[in-house]
Each structure stands twice: as structure tokens, then as C-alpha cells.
């Protein structure tokens, strides 16, 4: 008979303790320990996956084949690029996002586009009728997509053994439970045990598995952090439910880059891929409006133009406010200090609000020049010419530092019809200016950039 014991587990990082503690010693979070009842199975019991363990032996490093991983085409350019070129066989992918953001819609429309693959879609949240209604709304039907509404891990592996799918989708991991544990579905022990069993199945059978997970109120994937350590790839689906655009980010990827970004547009018939995000991230007409500057940014391997908006006003209350949406607030404070110390603009008694249009979160330092230009434009109430684009990192001494991949940034601006491009002077070295059909304005300091913008 199985033995039972009680342990306390941190809901933030998964650290275990034999007794309750107020502050987790691992992640230093308060009041995160919850009680879990663990049943220890007798030795010799078969794993829950029901698969025989493969006999392996150590191999010399020189004899290991390091060929490219074969990838499965998902017929979705955005998703393929974020995954690093496609879905790797035997990989475990976790897709997280807020409720109602479109996680199930994205995965369902993806598997319906793959009639050549045998796919098992396990739903623990919706009935088969609900999935059929959603599939009809997406107007894409695949005859080889099998639907199973199940929450028991043992039954799921039975369905897998009977159907032998080439891809397994589980929606969601928080609803799955195993009989070997007494705790309720969604608890830390259940999520961890189920994810470990699914990972063992994926590696032994070389079948890729996609897990869908929920986001808690702190913005992280529900369940212990050990869930993110178990899987091979963690994707985050972001966006506001009140807006039509969705952003797919790669937080962790063992088979590709984590700097990639995918953009979708939510429509009545599903999610549409946005192949040229620059046109969506720029407003239609900002001529004559102050506080708007266009920057050329790069996320992953794709350049796109973003609209930087700033508002500077006199502080109504005692302390001036500093607020940034989609941009690091500490970096904005640093740029404001550079404007005050190096350029001489007094902004200490003024409120400064900064926004990156389109709901993007940008970490590229090349948009520093656009940020300070938008702030100065709003402060002076003078509009920047709508045909001007810029890129450059601002240093603490007021110099414009060079940025990487300047040719791609210039090419994106030229493709969208911009006529002037302000760039760091050091980026002109080795740049073939004869091939560019856009006027290049090299600058070395912040003052030179302001003179070229405002005269």
C-alpha cells in the first residue's frame, strides 16, 4: 500500500519543506508555501506513462551525431520562426497566456492546417461540441485531427497508445491529474508529476507534445517554476483582450533563439499572421502632432518600425510623474538625466509619459534616440517631420553610440517610404551609401540630432 506524507511546497519556485515557513529560502517570497499530500508508491512500480525504459549506455562525445534536428512544419510562418524553424520531434512546448487571449484558438487552427499529420488534441476544459463549433468558425477542418475530452493522465496515455499520434496537444496542463497523487488537479504536485510523465513519454517516443498553461495574477505561468525547467520551449502569448493584436514571444527555447517575435491579428475567423508589423505599429497620420518619433528597432532577426509617443506637461501635484508603457522606466529616467545635464533642458518639474504604440515591449537600445526626440518634441510642442526615421543608442555623456545591423534598419525605413534616416556617425564606416535611396543624416552627439530635427 502506498505511504502518505505531508510536505509544504512553494507555489512560486517549487521548493519543498517538511514544515510551513513564512518566507521561502529559495525565492524569498512571503506566504507562498502550501500543503500537499504526497503518496509514495512502492518500489518497482511501473511509471505512469506505461512505457518501458530504453536501455542506454554512455557514449564518447566524438561518436555522438550532431546533425540538424528534423523539424515539423506547422504551416504558420510566425509560429515556425518563434520556435526556431519548426517543431522538433520529441520536444515539449509550453504555451502560456492569460484567459481568453487566444491560446486554444492559435493551437487549434494550427493543427487543423496539418492534414498530413495524425494529431491527438486532448481538451480538459472544453467539450467536443465546443471544439467542433470553434473549428467550424475557423473554417478549416482536418479529418485526421482526433479529439479527446479527458483529464486523467492514465486515460490520456491509453488514448495515445491506441491512436499512435504524430503530435499531441494538451489543453491545459492545469486540468490534468494522475491517480498516483491524492492532491487536486492544478496543484503543484499534480502539475509537476504530470509534466514529468509527459516529458518522459515525449523523449522516449520522439513524439512532440504541446502543453497549454494559464497565467496567474502575477503574470507568470501558473504552477511551480519547475514546470518551466522541465519543458524544452516556453512561449508567451501576450496582448490586450480589448485590442486586436497578439504577440507571441519565446521565453525559453533549447532549439532556437529567444529573441524572436511573432505578431497576430485577432479576427472573427481566427488569428491572422502579420507578415509586415511595421505597417500596423505606425499610426496612419501623425503629421503636425508633437511628441511622436519613428524608430527602427530589431527583435530577433526581423527589423520593424515602431512609433514612440511622449507627453510632457507641468507637474500638477508636488512630485513629477515618470511613466513608461512598453519601455524600461529606469532607462527613461537615465535619458531624462542626459537631456537635463548634457543638453540643458529642464524637465525636473514636469510629468513625462512614454508609450510604445501597438502594445509592444521593446528592449532594443537603438530606440533611445527616438525616445528623447519624442520627449523633446512634446516639451517644445514642435512636431517632427513624418518622413524622418532614426536609430541610435544614447550614452551618458550625450554621444550617439553605434547600433548593430544598420543596413536592415535603413532598408525597412526605405521600404515604407521614409526619406531621411538619422543614424550614428560611426555606423557610416563600411556602409555602402550608393545603394540606399534614402537620405542618411549621421550624428555624433545629441545636440546634432536635435539640430537636424528642429533646426
GROMACS .gro file of C-alpha atoms in nm:
model
  455
    1UNK     CA    1   0.000   0.000   0.000
    2UNK     CA    2   0.121   0.350  -0.078
    3UNK     CA    3   0.260   0.558   0.205
    4UNK     CA    4   0.129   0.909   0.263
    5UNK     CA    5   0.319   1.209   0.387
    6UNK     CA    6   0.259   1.581   0.404
    7UNK     CA    7   0.503   1.834   0.263
    8UNK     CA    8   0.488   2.208   0.209
    9UNK     CA    9   0.575   2.336  -0.138
   10UNK     CA   10   0.645   2.693  -0.251
   11UNK     CA   11   0.392   2.789  -0.517
   12UNK     CA   12   0.643   3.030  -0.674
   13UNK     CA   13   0.959   2.820  -0.718
   14UNK     CA   14   0.863   2.465  -0.615
   15UNK     CA   15   1.094   2.444  -0.312
   16UNK     CA   16   0.984   2.174  -0.065
   17UNK     CA   17   0.994   2.195   0.314
   18UNK     CA   18   0.885   1.947   0.584
   19UNK     CA   19   0.714   2.229   0.774
   20UNK     CA   20   0.545   2.557   0.690
   21UNK     CA   21   0.766   2.866   0.671
   22UNK     CA   22   0.660   3.224   0.615
   23UNK     CA   23   0.939   3.323   0.375
   24UNK     CA   24   1.073   3.089   0.109
   25UNK     CA   25   1.452   3.050   0.150
   26UNK     CA   26   1.496   2.989  -0.225
   27UNK     CA   27   1.299   3.271  -0.393
   28UNK     CA   28   1.250   3.490  -0.081
   29UNK     CA   29   0.875   3.530  -0.140
   30UNK     CA   30   0.635   3.559   0.153
   31UNK     CA   31   0.333   3.333   0.221
   32UNK     CA   32   0.385   3.108  -0.080
   33UNK     CA   33   0.403   2.769   0.094
   34UNK     CA   34   0.101   2.542   0.051
   35UNK     CA   35   0.035   2.199   0.198
   36UNK     CA   36   0.050   1.896  -0.031
   37UNK     CA   37  -0.025   1.531   0.046
   38UNK     CA   38   0.219   1.302  -0.135
   39UNK     CA   39   0.167   0.929  -0.172
   40UNK     CA   40   0.491   0.742  -0.212
   41UNK     CA   41   0.449   0.440  -0.440
   42UNK     CA   42   0.620   0.112  -0.359
   43UNK     CA   43   0.946   0.041  -0.532
   44UNK     CA   44   0.923  -0.146  -0.860
   45UNK     CA   45   0.601   0.020  -0.975
   46UNK     CA   46   0.589   0.094  -1.348
   47UNK     CA   47   0.598   0.462  -1.448
   48UNK     CA   48   0.265   0.626  -1.513
   49UNK     CA   49   0.340   0.658  -1.882
   50UNK     CA   50   0.332   0.281  -1.917
   51UNK     CA   51   0.642   0.284  -2.137
   52UNK     CA   52   0.941   0.059  -2.100
   53UNK     CA   53   1.256   0.248  -2.026
   54UNK     CA   54   1.506   0.229  -2.307
   55UNK     CA   55   1.843   0.080  -2.219
   56UNK     CA   56   2.116   0.335  -2.284
   57UNK     CA   57   2.488   0.336  -2.229
   58UNK     CA   58   2.744   0.616  -2.208
   59UNK     CA   59   2.895   0.724  -2.538
   60UNK     CA   60   3.210   0.921  -2.619
   61UNK     CA   61   3.141   1.279  -2.722
   62UNK     CA   62   3.314   1.229  -3.059
   63UNK     CA   63   3.075   0.948  -3.156
   64UNK     CA   64   2.756   1.149  -3.095
   65UNK     CA   65   2.586   1.264  -3.414
   66UNK     CA   66   2.544   1.642  -3.408
   67UNK     CA   67   2.331   1.673  -3.720
   68UNK     CA   68   2.050   1.922  -3.754
   69UNK     CA   69   1.730   1.839  -3.570
   70UNK     CA   70   1.449   1.739  -3.810
   71UNK     CA   71   1.163   1.986  -3.777
   72UNK     CA   72   0.789   1.960  -3.834
   73UNK     CA   73   0.642   2.237  -4.046
   74UNK     CA   74   0.339   2.388  -3.869
   75UNK     CA   75   0.228   2.583  -4.179
   76UNK     CA   76   0.249   2.904  -3.974
   77UNK     CA   77   0.543   3.130  -4.054
   78UNK     CA   78   0.517   3.328  -3.731
   79UNK     CA   79   0.499   3.020  -3.509
   80UNK     CA   80   0.773   2.841  -3.703
   81UNK     CA   81   1.009   3.136  -3.666
   82UNK     CA   82   0.945   3.176  -3.291
   83UNK     CA   83   1.010   2.803  -3.241
   84UNK     CA   84   1.337   2.833  -3.436
   85UNK     CA   85   1.229   2.688  -3.770
   86UNK     CA   86   0.957   2.442  -3.676
   87UNK     CA   87   0.861   2.187  -3.411
   88UNK     CA   88   1.140   1.949  -3.309
   89UNK     CA   89   1.048   1.582  -3.274
   90UNK     CA   90   1.035   1.470  -2.913
   91UNK     CA   91   1.020   1.825  -2.779
   92UNK     CA   92   0.787   1.954  -2.508
   93UNK     CA   93   0.649   2.304  -2.577
   94UNK     CA   94   0.461   2.510  -2.319
   95UNK     CA   95   0.232   2.790  -2.443
   96UNK     CA   96   0.123   3.032  -2.170
   97UNK     CA   97  -0.114   3.326  -2.173
   98UNK     CA   98  -0.398   3.500  -1.995
   99UNK     CA   99  -0.751   3.353  -2.010
  100UNK     CA  100  -0.931   3.444  -2.334
  101UNK     CA  101  -0.620   3.571  -2.510
  102UNK     CA  102  -0.644   3.308  -2.788
  103UNK     CA  103  -0.413   3.022  -2.687
  104UNK     CA  104  -0.656   2.744  -2.776
  105UNK     CA  105  -0.756   2.923  -3.098
  106UNK     CA  106  -0.392   2.951  -3.207
  107UNK     CA  107  -0.314   2.585  -3.145
  108UNK     CA  108  -0.643   2.456  -3.289
  109UNK     CA  109  -0.613   2.650  -3.613
  110UNK     CA  110  -0.251   2.534  -3.638
  111UNK     CA  111  -0.331   2.163  -3.606
  112UNK     CA  112  -0.623   2.197  -3.848
  113UNK     CA  113  -0.377   2.320  -4.111
  114UNK     CA  114  -0.179   1.994  -4.087
  115UNK     CA  115  -0.389   1.726  -4.265
  116UNK     CA  116  -0.076   1.522  -4.337
  117UNK     CA  117  -0.014   1.456  -3.964
  118UNK     CA  118  -0.210   1.240  -3.721
  119UNK     CA  119  -0.281   1.469  -3.425
  120UNK     CA  120  -0.441   1.399  -3.089
  121UNK     CA  121  -0.599   1.706  -2.928
  122UNK     CA  122  -0.674   1.644  -2.559
  123UNK     CA  123  -0.906   1.901  -2.404
  124UNK     CA  124  -0.965   1.913  -2.031
  125UNK     CA  125  -1.159   2.240  -2.037
  126UNK     CA  126  -1.399   2.223  -2.334
  127UNK     CA  127  -1.638   1.960  -2.464
  128UNK     CA  128  -1.614   1.803  -2.808
  129UNK     CA  129  -1.914   2.007  -2.922
  130UNK     CA  130  -1.745   2.333  -2.822
  131UNK     CA  131  -1.430   2.235  -3.011
  132UNK     CA  132  -1.639   2.147  -3.318
  133UNK     CA  133  -1.811   2.487  -3.310
  134UNK     CA  134  -1.475   2.661  -3.285
  135UNK     CA  135  -1.331   2.455  -3.570
  136UNK     CA  136  -1.630   2.543  -3.790
  137UNK     CA  137  -1.580   2.911  -3.708
  138UNK     CA  138  -1.217   2.883  -3.813
  139UNK     CA  139  -1.341   2.735  -4.144
  140UNK     CA  140  -1.059   2.482  -4.151
  141UNK     CA  141  -1.140   2.115  -4.093
  142UNK     CA  142  -0.885   1.834  -4.080
  143UNK     CA  143  -1.006   1.477  -4.092
  144UNK     CA  144  -0.701   1.334  -3.913
  145UNK     CA  145  -0.730   1.553  -3.601
  146UNK     CA  146  -0.860   1.335  -3.317
  147UNK     CA  147  -1.040   1.499  -3.024
  148UNK     CA  148  -1.036   1.352  -2.672
  149UNK     CA  149  -1.202   1.523  -2.374
  150UNK     CA  150  -1.010   1.375  -2.082
  151UNK     CA  151  -0.849   1.490  -1.757
  152UNK     CA  152  -0.693   1.164  -1.635
  153UNK     CA  153  -0.328   1.120  -1.726
  154UNK     CA  154  -0.360   0.742  -1.735
  155UNK     CA  155  -0.651   0.760  -1.980
  156UNK     CA  156  -0.459   1.007  -2.196
  157UNK     CA  157  -0.171   0.763  -2.232
  158UNK     CA  158  -0.421   0.490  -2.317
  159UNK     CA  159  -0.560   0.705  -2.600
  160UNK     CA  160  -0.205   0.776  -2.718
  161UNK     CA  161  -0.123   0.404  -2.720
  162UNK     CA  162  -0.434   0.323  -2.923
  163UNK     CA  163  -0.412   0.608  -3.177
  164UNK     CA  164  -0.031   0.646  -3.212
  165UNK     CA  165  -0.039   1.019  -3.300
  166UNK     CA  166   0.246   1.217  -3.452
  167UNK     CA  167   0.164   1.524  -3.240
  168UNK     CA  168  -0.011   1.556  -2.903
  169UNK     CA  169  -0.179   1.875  -2.774
  170UNK     CA  170  -0.293   1.902  -2.411
  171UNK     CA  171  -0.525   2.189  -2.318
  172UNK     CA  172  -0.449   2.261  -2.041
  173UNK     CA  173  -0.184   2.111  -1.813
  174UNK     CA  174  -0.358   2.255  -1.503
  175UNK     CA  175  -0.665   2.034  -1.562
  176UNK     CA  176  -0.472   1.704  -1.589
  177UNK     CA  177  -0.430   1.482  -1.283
  178UNK     CA  178  -0.279   1.144  -1.210
  179UNK     CA  179  -0.417   0.876  -0.981
  180UNK     CA  180  -0.083   0.828  -0.806
  181UNK     CA  181  -0.131   1.156  -0.616
  182UNK     CA  182  -0.414   1.250  -0.384
  183UNK     CA  183  -0.394   1.625  -0.443
  184UNK     CA  184  -0.644   1.808  -0.662
  185UNK     CA  185  -0.584   1.896  -1.031
  186UNK     CA  186  -0.385   2.215  -1.078
  187UNK     CA  187  -0.191   2.175  -0.755
  188UNK     CA  188   0.186   2.199  -0.758
  189UNK     CA  189   0.244   1.826  -0.710
  190UNK     CA  190  -0.005   1.731  -0.985
  191UNK     CA  191   0.135   1.978  -1.239
  192UNK     CA  192   0.491   1.870  -1.171
  193UNK     CA  193   0.420   1.495  -1.182
  194UNK     CA  194   0.205   1.515  -1.496
  195UNK     CA  195   0.459   1.733  -1.678
  196UNK     CA  196   0.744   1.495  -1.586
  197UNK     CA  197   0.548   1.193  -1.713
  198UNK     CA  198   0.458   1.369  -2.038
  199UNK     CA  199   0.822   1.471  -2.086
  200UNK     CA  200   0.933   1.110  -2.038
  201UNK     CA  201   0.680   0.998  -2.299
  202UNK     CA  202   0.792   1.267  -2.547
  203UNK     CA  203   1.161   1.179  -2.517
  204UNK     CA  204   1.114   0.802  -2.534
  205UNK     CA  205   0.867   0.801  -2.824
  206UNK     CA  206   1.010   1.107  -3.011
  207UNK     CA  207   0.657   1.249  -3.029
  208UNK     CA  208   0.629   1.628  -2.987
  209UNK     CA  209   0.383   1.750  -2.724
  210UNK     CA  210   0.234   2.099  -2.691
  211UNK     CA  211   0.108   2.198  -2.346
  212UNK     CA  212  -0.119   2.496  -2.285
  213UNK     CA  213  -0.081   2.671  -1.949
  214UNK     CA  214  -0.256   2.954  -1.769
  215UNK     CA  215  -0.115   3.280  -1.637
  216UNK     CA  216  -0.169   3.375  -1.273
  217UNK     CA  217  -0.229   3.726  -1.142
  218UNK     CA  218   0.146   3.793  -1.111
  219UNK     CA  219   0.188   3.736  -1.486
  220UNK     CA  220   0.383   3.410  -1.462
  221UNK     CA  221   0.276   3.064  -1.574
  222UNK     CA  222   0.056   2.903  -1.310
  223UNK     CA  223   0.220   2.622  -1.118
  224UNK     CA  224   0.575   2.594  -0.988
  225UNK     CA  225   0.872   2.735  -1.175
  226UNK     CA  226   0.993   2.377  -1.213
  227UNK     CA  227   0.736   2.344  -1.494
  228UNK     CA  228   0.938   2.592  -1.699
  229UNK     CA  229   1.256   2.394  -1.624
  230UNK     CA  230   1.101   2.065  -1.741
  231UNK     CA  231   0.986   2.177  -2.087
  232UNK     CA  232   1.212   2.249  -2.385
  233UNK     CA  233   1.038   2.565  -2.504
  234UNK     CA  234   0.827   2.825  -2.324
  235UNK     CA  235   0.613   3.053  -2.542
  236UNK     CA  236   0.422   3.352  -2.406
  237UNK     CA  237   0.107   3.476  -2.581
  238UNK     CA  238   0.052   3.841  -2.493
  239UNK     CA  239  -0.192   4.114  -2.581
  240UNK     CA  240  -0.492   4.307  -2.458
  241UNK     CA  241  -0.833   4.147  -2.498
  242UNK     CA  242  -0.974   4.487  -2.597
  243UNK     CA  243  -0.732   4.520  -2.891
  244UNK     CA  244  -0.695   4.302  -3.198
  245UNK     CA  245  -0.318   4.242  -3.193
  246UNK     CA  246  -0.149   3.947  -3.021
  247UNK     CA  247   0.225   3.898  -2.965
  248UNK     CA  248   0.394   3.558  -2.939
  249UNK     CA  249   0.728   3.560  -2.755
  250UNK     CA  250   0.982   3.290  -2.684
  251UNK     CA  251   1.095   3.300  -2.320
  252UNK     CA  252   1.298   2.978  -2.331
  253UNK     CA  253   1.400   2.773  -2.634
  254UNK     CA  254   1.650   2.490  -2.634
  255UNK     CA  255   1.631   2.459  -3.013
  256UNK     CA  256   1.639   2.823  -3.123
  257UNK     CA  257   1.668   3.188  -3.032
  258UNK     CA  258   1.468   3.353  -2.754
  259UNK     CA  259   1.475   3.692  -2.928
  260UNK     CA  260   1.213   3.609  -3.188
  261UNK     CA  261   0.872   3.775  -3.200
  262UNK     CA  262   0.550   3.674  -3.376
  263UNK     CA  263   0.256   3.910  -3.430
  264UNK     CA  264  -0.104   3.805  -3.497
  265UNK     CA  265  -0.426   3.990  -3.560
  266UNK     CA  266  -0.740   3.855  -3.391
  267UNK     CA  267  -1.034   3.825  -3.630
  268UNK     CA  268  -1.374   3.661  -3.627
  269UNK     CA  269  -1.238   3.364  -3.822
  270UNK     CA  270  -0.927   3.316  -3.608
  271UNK     CA  271  -0.579   3.462  -3.585
  272UNK     CA  272  -0.419   3.611  -3.895
  273UNK     CA  273  -0.042   3.625  -3.933
  274UNK     CA  274   0.105   3.974  -3.960
  275UNK     CA  275   0.396   3.947  -4.201
  276UNK     CA  276   0.478   4.321  -4.203
  277UNK     CA  277   0.431   4.455  -3.847
  278UNK     CA  278   0.575   4.797  -3.935
  279UNK     CA  279   0.256   4.899  -4.114
  280UNK     CA  280   0.046   4.807  -3.810
  281UNK     CA  281   0.273   4.966  -3.549
  282UNK     CA  282   0.269   5.305  -3.722
  283UNK     CA  283  -0.038   5.527  -3.699
  284UNK     CA  284  -0.196   5.633  -4.025
  285UNK     CA  285  -0.132   6.006  -3.991
  286UNK     CA  286   0.066   6.192  -3.725
  287UNK     CA  287   0.160   6.495  -3.932
  288UNK     CA  288   0.156   6.811  -3.721
  289UNK     CA  289   0.137   6.621  -3.391
  290UNK     CA  290   0.415   6.677  -3.141
  291UNK     CA  291   0.563   6.406  -2.922
  292UNK     CA  292   0.579   6.137  -3.194
  293UNK     CA  293   0.904   5.988  -3.328
  294UNK     CA  294   0.959   5.683  -3.550
  295UNK     CA  295   1.235   5.439  -3.451
  296UNK     CA  296   1.379   5.143  -3.639
  297UNK     CA  297   1.402   4.851  -3.396
  298UNK     CA  298   1.505   4.487  -3.432
  299UNK     CA  299   1.357   4.192  -3.245
  300UNK     CA  300   1.531   3.866  -3.327
  301UNK     CA  301   1.617   3.873  -3.696
  302UNK     CA  302   1.332   4.095  -3.814
  303UNK     CA  303   1.352   4.475  -3.830
  304UNK     CA  304   1.037   4.683  -3.793
  305UNK     CA  305   0.946   5.046  -3.735
  306UNK     CA  306   0.771   5.149  -3.415
  307UNK     CA  307   0.603   5.469  -3.311
  308UNK     CA  308   0.735   5.628  -2.992
  309UNK     CA  309   0.488   5.863  -2.822
  310UNK     CA  310   0.573   6.105  -2.541
  311UNK     CA  311   0.377   6.362  -2.340
  312UNK     CA  312   0.548   6.626  -2.126
  313UNK     CA  313   0.339   6.856  -1.908
  314UNK     CA  314   0.384   7.066  -1.597
  315UNK     CA  315   0.352   6.872  -1.273
  316UNK     CA  316   0.013   6.944  -1.121
  317UNK     CA  317   0.097   6.777  -0.791
  318UNK     CA  318   0.411   6.803  -0.585
  319UNK     CA  319   0.622   6.520  -0.726
  320UNK     CA  320   0.654   6.489  -1.105
  321UNK     CA  321   0.539   6.159  -1.252
  322UNK     CA  322   0.752   5.928  -1.467
  323UNK     CA  323   0.556   5.660  -1.650
  324UNK     CA  324   0.654   5.434  -1.942
  325UNK     CA  325   0.450   5.169  -2.125
  326UNK     CA  326   0.648   4.917  -2.328
  327UNK     CA  327   0.982   5.074  -2.228
  328UNK     CA  328   1.210   5.039  -1.926
  329UNK     CA  329   1.127   5.318  -1.679
  330UNK     CA  330   1.480   5.321  -1.536
  331UNK     CA  331   1.628   5.372  -1.881
  332UNK     CA  332   1.382   5.653  -1.946
  333UNK     CA  333   1.496   5.823  -1.623
  334UNK     CA  334   1.855   5.789  -1.741
  335UNK     CA  335   1.771   5.951  -2.076
  336UNK     CA  336   1.591   6.236  -1.896
  337UNK     CA  337   1.903   6.293  -1.687
  338UNK     CA  338   2.113   6.307  -2.006
  339UNK     CA  339   1.874   6.568  -2.152
  340UNK     CA  340   1.899   6.783  -1.841
  341UNK     CA  341   2.274   6.752  -1.780
  342UNK     CA  342   2.420   6.738  -2.131
  343UNK     CA  343   2.168   6.931  -2.339
  344UNK     CA  344   2.032   7.177  -2.082
  345UNK     CA  345   1.657   7.107  -2.093
  346UNK     CA  346   1.492   7.144  -1.752
  347UNK     CA  347   1.249   6.857  -1.708
  348UNK     CA  348   1.279   6.802  -1.333
  349UNK     CA  349   0.946   6.972  -1.254
  350UNK     CA  350   0.748   6.817  -1.540
  351UNK     CA  351   0.547   6.498  -1.582
  352UNK     CA  352   0.681   6.267  -1.853
  353UNK     CA  353   0.472   5.988  -2.004
  354UNK     CA  354   0.612   5.750  -2.266
  355UNK     CA  355   0.428   5.492  -2.475
  356UNK     CA  356   0.533   5.242  -2.741
  357UNK     CA  357   0.241   5.221  -2.985
  358UNK     CA  358   0.089   4.884  -3.064
  359UNK     CA  359   0.133   4.730  -2.718
  360UNK     CA  360   0.492   4.619  -2.783
  361UNK     CA  361   0.760   4.584  -2.517
  362UNK     CA  362   1.089   4.688  -2.674
  363UNK     CA  363   1.432   4.624  -2.522
  364UNK     CA  364   1.639   4.741  -2.820
  365UNK     CA  365   1.871   5.026  -2.707
  366UNK     CA  366   1.863   5.165  -3.062
  367UNK     CA  367   1.532   5.341  -2.991
  368UNK     CA  368   1.697   5.574  -2.733
  369UNK     CA  369   1.732   5.850  -2.991
  370UNK     CA  370   1.362   5.828  -3.082
  371UNK     CA  371   1.263   5.837  -2.714
  372UNK     CA  372   1.450   6.157  -2.633
  373UNK     CA  373   1.339   6.313  -2.963
  374UNK     CA  374   0.974   6.243  -2.882
  375UNK     CA  375   1.017   6.382  -2.529
  376UNK     CA  376   1.181   6.699  -2.658
  377UNK     CA  377   0.919   6.736  -2.932
  378UNK     CA  378   0.640   6.725  -2.674
  379UNK     CA  379   0.823   6.961  -2.441
  380UNK     CA  380   0.871   7.222  -2.714
  381UNK     CA  381   0.534   7.139  -2.877
  382UNK     CA  382   0.708   7.114  -3.216
  383UNK     CA  383   0.624   6.825  -3.447
  384UNK     CA  384   0.890   6.605  -3.607
  385UNK     CA  385   0.864   6.566  -3.983
  386UNK     CA  386   0.664   6.249  -4.060
  387UNK     CA  387   0.919   6.132  -4.319
  388UNK     CA  388   1.205   6.105  -4.067
  389UNK     CA  389   1.316   5.777  -3.908
  390UNK     CA  390   1.600   5.727  -3.662
  391UNK     CA  391   1.810   5.474  -3.473
  392UNK     CA  392   2.083   5.524  -3.218
  393UNK     CA  393   2.186   5.444  -2.862
  394UNK     CA  394   2.238   5.740  -2.628
  395UNK     CA  395   2.534   5.733  -2.388
  396UNK     CA  396   2.563   5.907  -2.053
  397UNK     CA  397   2.792   6.175  -2.196
  398UNK     CA  398   2.536   6.264  -2.464
  399UNK     CA  399   2.704   6.080  -2.752
  400UNK     CA  400   2.513   5.874  -3.008
  401UNK     CA  401   2.659   5.525  -2.996
  402UNK     CA  402   2.654   5.289  -3.298
  403UNK     CA  403   2.392   5.014  -3.329
  404UNK     CA  404   2.405   4.674  -3.496
  405UNK     CA  405   2.258   4.568  -3.831
  406UNK     CA  406   2.213   4.923  -3.955
  407UNK     CA  407   2.163   4.809  -4.318
  408UNK     CA  408   1.847   4.619  -4.230
  409UNK     CA  409   1.711   4.912  -4.029
  410UNK     CA  410   1.770   5.152  -4.318
  411UNK     CA  411   1.619   4.907  -4.567
  412UNK     CA  412   1.299   4.875  -4.363
  413UNK     CA  413   1.261   5.254  -4.343
  414UNK     CA  414   1.324   5.291  -4.716
  415UNK     CA  415   1.069   5.020  -4.796
  416UNK     CA  416   0.797   5.210  -4.609
  417UNK     CA  417   0.867   5.539  -4.787
  418UNK     CA  418   1.076   5.736  -4.537
  419UNK     CA  419   1.308   5.994  -4.691
  420UNK     CA  420   1.551   6.077  -4.409
  421UNK     CA  421   1.726   5.846  -4.165
  422UNK     CA  422   1.921   5.975  -3.865
  423UNK     CA  423   2.194   5.731  -3.759
  424UNK     CA  424   2.517   5.733  -3.552
  425UNK     CA  425   2.818   5.863  -3.739
  426UNK     CA  426   3.027   5.554  -3.660
  427UNK     CA  427   2.775   5.337  -3.843
  428UNK     CA  428   2.875   5.501  -4.173
  429UNK     CA  429   3.204   5.308  -4.168
  430UNK     CA  430   3.175   5.022  -4.416
  431UNK     CA  431   2.822   5.126  -4.521
  432UNK     CA  432   2.759   5.145  -4.895
  433UNK     CA  433   2.565   5.470  -4.924
  434UNK     CA  434   2.525   5.440  -5.303
  435UNK     CA  435   2.278   5.153  -5.272
  436UNK     CA  436   2.047   5.337  -5.035
  437UNK     CA  437   1.775   5.556  -5.181
  438UNK     CA  438   1.716   5.740  -4.855
  439UNK     CA  439   1.899   6.047  -4.721
  440UNK     CA  440   2.133   5.949  -4.437
  441UNK     CA  441   2.199   6.205  -4.161
  442UNK     CA  442   2.497   6.098  -3.946
  443UNK     CA  443   2.516   6.250  -3.597
  444UNK     CA  444   2.774   6.219  -3.321
  445UNK     CA  445   2.603   6.392  -3.029
  446UNK     CA  446   2.250   6.453  -2.910
  447UNK     CA  447   2.276   6.824  -2.995
  448UNK     CA  448   2.350   6.745  -3.360
  449UNK     CA  449   2.045   6.519  -3.381
  450UNK     CA  450   1.823   6.791  -3.233
  451UNK     CA  451   1.957   7.050  -3.480
  452UNK     CA  452   1.879   6.821  -3.773
  453UNK     CA  453   1.528   6.759  -3.640
  454UNK     CA  454   1.422   7.102  -3.518
  455UNK     CA  455   1.666   7.337  -3.691
   0.00000   0.00000   0.00000
